[in-house]
Amino acid sequence: MAEETDLLYSPDILTVQQLINILFGKVNRAFIRKEMTQKSAFPLYTINDFVDLFLSWGLQASALKIAGDKINKIDIPVMMLTQNEKNETQFVLVYKIINAEIHYFSPFSGDAVSPIEAFIKSYQGIVLAVQPKAGAIQQISIPNDEESMDIKRYTQNGIRLYENFLTLEQCDALIAYTEQKEAFKRSKVDIDEYTLSQESIARTSFTAFLAKSQEHTFYYIYEQVSSLLNVPLEYIENLQCVRYYEGQEFKAHFDSGTTNHRVHTLLIYLNDNFVGGETFFPELNYRVIPVKGTALYFKNRDEYTNIIRQSLHAGLPVIDGVKYTCNVWIKDRSVTNKQHKEKTTIPSLSQP
């Protein structure tokens, strides 16, 4: 598993890994990550940096300006520069165009399908065409590398869903209680161990804490988690309910960081009458659609206490409606610190 100092988050790495996998049918994720992080351009690659990178691997690569009404005639796969509604630019990997629809991978939200007309609205007119050729270095496509094996192990043992973890009535009661108590406050994050929790554009939701000592009504949740994961009750943090209005999100982050010892996360979906708001794991290209009463479990640290790279996840923006969740965090020791301060680590492009 990855060491904490190696947890550099770069969407471009994920896009290139997907590209190589499509071109060759296999990919050496560890080699690509090492190559890209060691380049002077890292973590922000320009179009020319990408071209130089692919050429150094013996691939055919060229940057092209192509009008939106012509993109259905280009050879794929290609990387295309796009801009979202928040004016953030990103390269997406287009791997199929069929029946006037574009199938693509975004490192921020995973696989998606969009009508060409809708896609063109975000397309910035720049295409990076990459094709294999004789002489391409073999290292980029040697399968079963350490990172790929980590993904396989994590998918099998580190993440799972528990349907009907809470009843529909229990979910409704939890939402009603937090709203009636007007407990929601603007969510905060920890930047590092020396900085107090603060508001961030990376997390735009609202949070309500439910202390064990004060809210015995919901003590059954603690007992259920303790039994399910076979952990002592005192290892479980106070429940944290989160509310997302339309457009609100939580960008890619790790629940465990240098400021806490969260080994496990159990994310309970309290409603599903909204659009968007999926939980996305960039390193796995795995997106979870919320279902009311279902709990999503994933592991944050390995047996050596290292943060697991594959636990990186995001709460995608809510498109319509209001989303409610309940976070249950389990540490590797008794919870003795005050529970008013959140301990969530936001990785930047250059900071673990």
Short mmCIF file of C-alpha atoms in Angstrom, two decimals:
data_model
loop_
_atom_site.label_atom_id
_atom_site.label_comp_id
_atom_site.label_asym_id
_atom_site.label_seq_id
_atom_site.Cartn_x
_atom_site.Cartn_y
_atom_site.Cartn_z
CA MET A 1 0.00 0.00 0.00
CA ALA A 2 1.07 3.59 -0.57
CA GLU A 3 3.01 5.48 2.04
CA GLU A 4 1.55 8.79 3.25
CA THR A 5 4.38 10.73 1.59
CA ASP A 6 3.51 9.09 -1.73
CA LEU A 7 -0.15 10.14 -1.77
CA LEU A 8 0.14 12.81 -4.42
CA TYR A 9 -3.25 13.30 -6.03
CA SER A 10 -3.15 14.08 -9.72
CA PRO A 11 -6.22 13.72 -11.96
CA ASP A 12 -3.91 13.72 -15.01
CA ILE A 13 -2.26 10.50 -13.82
CA LEU A 14 -5.62 8.75 -13.66
CA THR A 15 -6.53 9.93 -17.18
CA VAL A 16 -3.23 8.72 -18.64
CA GLN A 17 -3.55 5.36 -16.87
CA GLN A 18 -7.00 4.92 -18.41
CA LEU A 19 -5.67 5.93 -21.84
CA ILE A 20 -2.84 3.39 -21.81
CA ASN A 21 -5.23 0.67 -20.64
CA ILE A 22 -7.53 1.37 -23.59
CA LEU A 23 -4.67 1.53 -26.11
CA PHE A 24 -2.99 -1.71 -25.03
CA GLY A 25 -5.69 -3.58 -23.10
CA LYS A 26 -3.43 -3.53 -20.05
CA VAL A 27 -1.55 -0.94 -18.02
CA ASN A 28 1.33 -0.59 -15.56
CA ARG A 29 -0.21 1.96 -13.21
CA ALA A 30 2.77 2.12 -10.87
CA PHE A 31 5.21 2.86 -13.69
CA ILE A 32 3.02 5.63 -15.12
CA ARG A 33 2.57 7.25 -11.71
CA LYS A 34 6.30 7.17 -11.04
CA GLU A 35 7.14 8.56 -14.47
CA MET A 36 4.64 11.40 -14.24
CA THR A 37 5.43 12.45 -10.68
CA GLN A 38 9.16 12.64 -11.49
CA LYS A 39 8.67 14.99 -14.44
CA SER A 40 9.37 18.68 -13.81
CA ALA A 41 5.89 19.50 -15.14
CA PHE A 42 4.17 17.62 -12.31
CA PRO A 43 1.57 18.19 -10.97
CA LEU A 44 0.17 20.54 -13.64
CA TYR A 45 0.72 19.20 -17.14
CA THR A 46 0.27 21.44 -20.19
CA ILE A 47 -0.70 20.05 -23.59
CA ASN A 48 2.96 20.21 -24.66
CA ASP A 49 4.01 18.37 -21.51
CA PHE A 50 1.64 15.56 -22.39
CA VAL A 51 2.99 15.36 -25.94
CA ASP A 52 6.58 15.17 -24.64
CA LEU A 53 5.58 12.50 -22.13
CA PHE A 54 3.94 10.26 -24.73
CA LEU A 55 6.78 10.73 -27.19
CA SER A 56 9.27 9.69 -24.49
CA TRP A 57 7.34 6.42 -24.23
CA GLY A 58 7.63 5.81 -27.96
CA LEU A 59 3.99 6.63 -28.71
CA GLN A 60 2.65 8.75 -31.52
CA ALA A 61 1.22 11.95 -30.08
CA SER A 62 0.03 15.29 -31.43
CA ALA A 63 -2.03 18.24 -30.23
CA LEU A 64 -4.80 19.36 -32.56
CA LYS A 65 -7.36 22.12 -32.73
CA ILE A 66 -10.64 20.61 -33.85
CA ALA A 67 -14.00 22.35 -34.04
CA GLY A 68 -16.82 20.93 -31.98
CA ASP A 69 -18.87 19.90 -35.00
CA LYS A 70 -15.96 17.77 -36.24
CA ILE A 71 -15.20 15.71 -33.14
CA ASN A 72 -17.44 12.84 -34.21
CA LYS A 73 -15.04 12.21 -37.12
CA ILE A 74 -11.77 11.91 -35.21
CA ASP A 75 -9.99 8.67 -34.36
CA ILE A 76 -10.38 7.63 -30.75
CA PRO A 77 -9.31 7.31 -28.00
CA VAL A 78 -8.31 10.94 -27.52
CA MET A 79 -7.86 13.31 -24.62
CA MET A 80 -10.02 16.44 -24.87
CA LEU A 81 -9.74 19.65 -22.92
CA THR A 82 -13.02 20.64 -21.26
CA GLN A 83 -14.26 23.28 -18.82
CA ASN A 84 -16.99 22.71 -16.25
CA GLU A 85 -19.64 25.09 -14.96
CA LYS A 86 -17.20 26.39 -12.34
CA ASN A 87 -14.70 27.34 -15.07
CA GLU A 88 -12.33 24.55 -14.03
CA THR A 89 -10.46 22.99 -16.95
CA GLN A 90 -9.71 19.29 -17.17
CA PHE A 91 -8.65 16.68 -19.69
CA VAL A 92 -11.17 13.91 -20.20
CA LEU A 93 -10.58 10.69 -22.11
CA VAL A 94 -13.05 10.08 -24.93
CA TYR A 95 -13.06 6.37 -25.78
CA LYS A 96 -16.27 5.88 -27.77
CA ILE A 97 -18.56 7.97 -30.00
CA ILE A 98 -21.72 6.21 -31.11
CA ASN A 99 -25.28 7.23 -31.93
CA ALA A 100 -24.53 10.92 -31.41
CA GLU A 101 -23.29 10.20 -27.88
CA ILE A 102 -19.83 10.58 -26.38
CA HIS A 103 -18.54 8.03 -23.89
CA TYR A 104 -15.73 9.42 -21.78
CA PHE A 105 -13.79 9.14 -18.54
CA SER A 106 -13.37 12.10 -16.20
CA PRO A 107 -10.88 11.79 -13.31
CA PHE A 108 -13.32 13.84 -11.21
CA SER A 109 -16.48 11.81 -11.77
CA GLY A 110 -15.64 8.61 -13.65
CA ASP A 111 -17.22 7.14 -16.75
CA ALA A 112 -20.02 9.15 -18.34
CA VAL A 113 -22.16 9.34 -21.46
CA SER A 114 -23.23 12.66 -22.96
CA PRO A 115 -25.02 13.75 -26.13
CA ILE A 116 -22.50 15.36 -28.47
CA GLU A 117 -24.42 18.65 -28.43
CA ALA A 118 -24.19 18.84 -24.63
CA PHE A 119 -20.55 17.80 -24.58
CA ILE A 120 -19.58 20.51 -27.07
CA LYS A 121 -20.70 23.17 -24.58
CA SER A 122 -17.79 22.22 -22.29
CA TYR A 123 -15.30 21.28 -25.02
CA GLN A 124 -12.45 23.80 -25.41
CA GLY A 125 -11.42 22.91 -28.97
CA ILE A 126 -8.15 21.11 -28.13
CA VAL A 127 -7.56 17.41 -28.71
CA LEU A 128 -4.55 15.29 -27.78
CA ALA A 129 -4.37 12.35 -30.15
CA VAL A 130 -2.27 9.38 -29.00
CA GLN A 131 -1.71 6.12 -30.84
CA PRO A 132 0.59 3.15 -30.22
CA LYS A 133 3.39 2.39 -32.62
CA ALA A 134 6.27 -0.02 -33.02
CA GLY A 135 8.98 0.80 -30.53
CA ALA A 136 6.74 1.87 -27.66
CA ILE A 137 8.37 0.99 -24.35
CA GLN A 138 6.96 -2.14 -22.76
CA GLN A 139 6.97 -0.85 -19.20
CA ILE A 140 3.80 1.21 -19.67
CA SER A 141 1.70 -1.87 -20.37
CA ILE A 142 3.16 -4.60 -18.16
CA PRO A 143 0.17 -5.80 -16.09
CA ASN A 144 -0.05 -6.93 -12.47
CA ASP A 145 2.06 -4.09 -11.10
CA GLU A 146 1.87 -3.27 -7.39
CA GLU A 147 -0.64 -0.43 -7.78
CA SER A 148 -2.95 -2.52 -9.97
CA MET A 149 -2.77 -5.37 -7.46
CA ASP A 150 -3.58 -2.93 -4.65
CA ILE A 151 -6.71 -1.89 -6.55
CA LYS A 152 -7.75 -5.52 -6.97
CA ARG A 153 -7.20 -6.30 -3.29
CA TYR A 154 -9.02 -3.16 -2.14
CA THR A 155 -11.99 -3.83 -4.41
CA GLN A 156 -12.26 -7.34 -2.98
CA ASN A 157 -11.65 -6.62 0.70
CA GLY A 158 -11.55 -2.87 1.41
CA ILE A 159 -14.92 -1.61 0.22
CA ARG A 160 -18.47 -2.96 0.33
CA LEU A 161 -22.14 -2.01 0.62
CA TYR A 162 -24.58 -2.98 3.38
CA GLU A 163 -28.15 -2.76 2.15
CA ASN A 164 -30.89 -1.88 4.66
CA PHE A 165 -28.35 -0.93 7.31
CA LEU A 166 -30.99 1.48 8.62
CA THR A 167 -34.73 1.27 8.08
CA LEU A 168 -36.46 3.99 6.08
CA GLU A 169 -38.11 5.17 9.31
CA GLN A 170 -34.76 5.41 11.10
CA CYS A 171 -33.34 7.49 8.24
CA ASP A 172 -36.33 9.85 8.36
CA ALA A 173 -36.02 10.19 12.14
CA LEU A 174 -32.35 11.11 11.91
CA ILE A 175 -33.02 13.79 9.28
CA ALA A 176 -35.99 15.19 11.20
CA TYR A 177 -34.04 15.36 14.44
CA THR A 178 -31.07 17.26 13.03
CA GLU A 179 -33.33 19.69 11.17
CA GLN A 180 -35.60 20.32 14.16
CA LYS A 181 -32.60 20.96 16.38
CA GLU A 182 -31.18 23.35 13.73
CA ALA A 183 -27.91 21.51 14.26
CA PHE A 184 -26.40 22.04 10.82
CA LYS A 185 -23.39 24.33 10.54
CA ARG A 186 -21.10 25.02 7.60
CA SER A 187 -18.80 22.02 7.10
CA LYS A 188 -15.10 22.47 7.75
CA VAL A 189 -11.88 20.61 6.93
CA ASP A 190 -8.43 20.25 8.42
CA ILE A 191 -5.56 21.51 6.25
CA ASP A 192 -2.81 20.10 8.45
CA GLU A 193 -2.09 19.30 12.09
CA TYR A 194 -1.04 22.88 12.85
CA THR A 195 -4.05 24.68 11.39
CA LEU A 196 -7.51 24.93 12.94
CA SER A 197 -10.44 23.49 11.00
CA GLN A 198 -11.74 25.96 8.45
CA GLU A 199 -14.28 26.36 5.70
CA SER A 200 -13.12 25.32 2.25
CA ILE A 201 -14.37 25.53 -1.33
CA ALA A 202 -13.50 21.84 -1.50
CA ARG A 203 -16.32 21.07 0.94
CA THR A 204 -19.45 23.18 0.63
CA SER A 205 -21.94 21.16 2.68
CA PHE A 206 -23.39 21.60 6.19
CA THR A 207 -22.62 19.36 9.17
CA ALA A 208 -24.43 18.36 12.36
CA PHE A 209 -22.72 16.43 15.17
CA LEU A 210 -24.59 14.00 17.46
CA ALA A 211 -22.66 13.37 20.67
CA LYS A 212 -23.03 9.93 22.27
CA SER A 213 -23.50 11.41 25.71
CA GLN A 214 -26.31 13.70 24.56
CA GLU A 215 -28.28 11.75 21.97
CA HIS A 216 -29.10 8.30 23.35
CA THR A 217 -31.94 8.11 20.81
CA PHE A 218 -29.47 7.08 18.13
CA TYR A 219 -27.24 4.87 20.26
CA TYR A 220 -28.43 1.83 18.30
CA ILE A 221 -26.34 3.06 15.36
CA TYR A 222 -23.17 2.87 17.44
CA GLU A 223 -24.09 -0.62 18.64
CA GLN A 224 -24.85 -1.79 15.11
CA VAL A 225 -21.52 -0.46 13.81
CA SER A 226 -19.64 -2.00 16.74
CA SER A 227 -21.20 -5.39 16.04
CA LEU A 228 -20.79 -5.21 12.27
CA LEU A 229 -17.10 -4.25 12.28
CA ASN A 230 -16.22 -5.97 15.57
CA VAL A 231 -14.79 -2.83 17.16
CA PRO A 232 -15.20 -1.44 20.69
CA LEU A 233 -17.85 1.25 21.10
CA GLU A 234 -15.26 3.67 22.47
CA TYR A 235 -13.41 3.57 19.13
CA ILE A 236 -16.36 5.12 17.30
CA GLU A 237 -16.47 8.90 16.88
CA ASN A 238 -19.62 10.95 17.38
CA LEU A 239 -22.03 10.64 14.48
CA GLN A 240 -21.77 13.35 11.85
CA CYS A 241 -24.80 14.08 9.69
CA VAL A 242 -24.18 16.03 6.49
CA ARG A 243 -26.59 18.00 4.30
CA TYR A 244 -25.89 18.95 0.68
CA TYR A 245 -28.01 21.47 -1.17
CA GLU A 246 -28.03 21.78 -4.95
CA GLY A 247 -24.52 22.40 -6.30
CA GLN A 248 -22.80 21.48 -3.04
CA GLU A 249 -20.08 18.83 -2.99
CA PHE A 250 -17.02 17.43 -1.26
CA LYS A 251 -14.06 17.18 -3.61
CA ALA A 252 -11.65 14.23 -3.53
CA HIS A 253 -10.24 13.70 -0.05
CA PHE A 254 -9.04 11.13 2.47
CA ASP A 255 -11.04 10.61 5.65
CA SER A 256 -7.85 9.65 7.46
CA GLY A 257 -4.91 12.00 7.62
CA THR A 258 -1.93 13.05 9.69
CA THR A 259 -4.27 14.61 12.25
CA ASN A 260 -6.36 11.53 13.05
CA HIS A 261 -6.35 7.76 13.18
CA ARG A 262 -9.52 6.83 11.30
CA VAL A 263 -9.16 3.25 10.14
CA HIS A 264 -12.71 2.69 8.87
CA THR A 265 -15.51 4.77 7.39
CA LEU A 266 -19.18 3.83 7.26
CA LEU A 267 -21.19 6.29 5.16
CA ILE A 268 -24.96 5.90 5.58
CA TYR A 269 -27.26 7.31 2.91
CA LEU A 270 -30.30 8.82 4.64
CA ASN A 271 -32.30 9.65 1.50
CA ASP A 272 -32.18 9.15 -2.25
CA ASN A 273 -34.85 11.53 -3.59
CA PHE A 274 -32.29 13.78 -5.29
CA VAL A 275 -30.23 13.82 -8.47
CA GLY A 276 -26.42 13.58 -8.46
CA GLY A 277 -24.52 13.35 -5.20
CA GLU A 278 -22.85 10.01 -5.93
CA THR A 279 -19.79 8.89 -3.96
CA PHE A 280 -16.88 8.55 -6.37
CA PHE A 281 -13.57 6.75 -5.83
CA PRO A 282 -11.13 8.18 -8.44
CA GLU A 283 -8.42 5.55 -7.98
CA LEU A 284 -10.98 2.77 -8.53
CA ASN A 285 -13.10 4.52 -11.16
CA TYR A 286 -16.03 3.41 -8.98
CA ARG A 287 -19.15 5.45 -8.39
CA VAL A 288 -21.75 4.59 -5.73
CA ILE A 289 -25.33 5.73 -6.31
CA PRO A 290 -26.95 6.57 -2.95
CA VAL A 291 -29.79 4.31 -1.82
CA LYS A 292 -31.75 5.26 1.27
CA GLY A 293 -30.80 3.10 4.27
CA THR A 294 -27.71 1.61 2.60
CA ALA A 295 -24.29 1.97 4.26
CA LEU A 296 -21.06 2.21 2.28
CA TYR A 297 -18.04 0.81 4.10
CA PHE A 298 -14.43 1.44 3.12
CA LYS A 299 -11.07 1.06 4.84
CA ASN A 300 -8.76 4.07 5.22
CA ARG A 301 -5.54 2.61 6.64
CA ASP A 302 -3.72 -0.68 6.14
CA GLU A 303 -2.29 -3.01 8.76
CA TYR A 304 0.86 -0.86 8.90
CA THR A 305 -1.27 2.28 9.57
CA ASN A 306 -0.45 3.74 6.13
CA ILE A 307 -3.23 5.66 4.42
CA ILE A 308 -4.64 3.57 1.58
CA ARG A 309 -4.48 5.42 -1.74
CA GLN A 310 -7.64 3.73 -3.01
CA SER A 311 -9.71 5.22 -0.16
CA LEU A 312 -9.57 8.62 -1.89
CA HIS A 313 -13.20 9.60 -2.57
CA ALA A 314 -15.46 12.51 -3.41
CA GLY A 315 -19.07 13.48 -2.83
CA LEU A 316 -20.14 14.62 -6.30
CA PRO A 317 -22.27 17.77 -6.65
CA VAL A 318 -25.99 17.48 -6.05
CA ILE A 319 -27.77 18.41 -9.27
CA ASP A 320 -31.31 18.65 -7.91
CA GLY A 321 -32.81 18.21 -4.45
CA VAL A 322 -31.19 17.84 -1.03
CA LYS A 323 -28.89 15.00 0.02
CA TYR A 324 -28.49 13.72 3.60
CA THR A 325 -25.83 11.32 4.85
CA CYS A 326 -24.47 10.14 8.18
CA ASN A 327 -20.72 9.63 8.61
CA VAL A 328 -19.52 7.02 11.09
CA TRP A 329 -15.76 7.04 11.65
CA ILE A 330 -13.89 4.35 13.57
CA LYS A 331 -10.42 4.91 14.97
CA ASP A 332 -7.72 2.45 16.00
CA ARG A 333 -7.90 3.62 19.59
CA SER A 334 -10.31 5.03 22.13
CA VAL A 335 -11.87 8.37 21.20
CA THR A 336 -10.77 10.75 23.94
CA ASN A 337 -10.41 14.07 22.13
CA LYS A 338 -13.23 16.60 21.87
CA GLN A 339 -15.48 15.80 18.95
CA HIS A 340 -16.24 19.34 17.79
CA LYS A 341 -13.26 19.54 15.47
CA GLU A 342 -13.39 17.72 12.15
CA LYS A 343 -10.42 15.71 10.97
CA THR A 344 -10.64 15.34 7.22
CA THR A 345 -7.61 15.69 4.97
CA ILE A 346 -7.90 17.40 1.59
CA PRO A 347 -5.10 16.43 -0.81
CA SER A 348 -3.94 19.11 -3.18
CA LEU A 349 -2.25 18.41 -6.48
CA SER A 350 1.13 18.57 -4.77
CA GLN A 351 0.40 17.87 -1.11
CA PRO A 352 -0.30 14.47 0.46
#
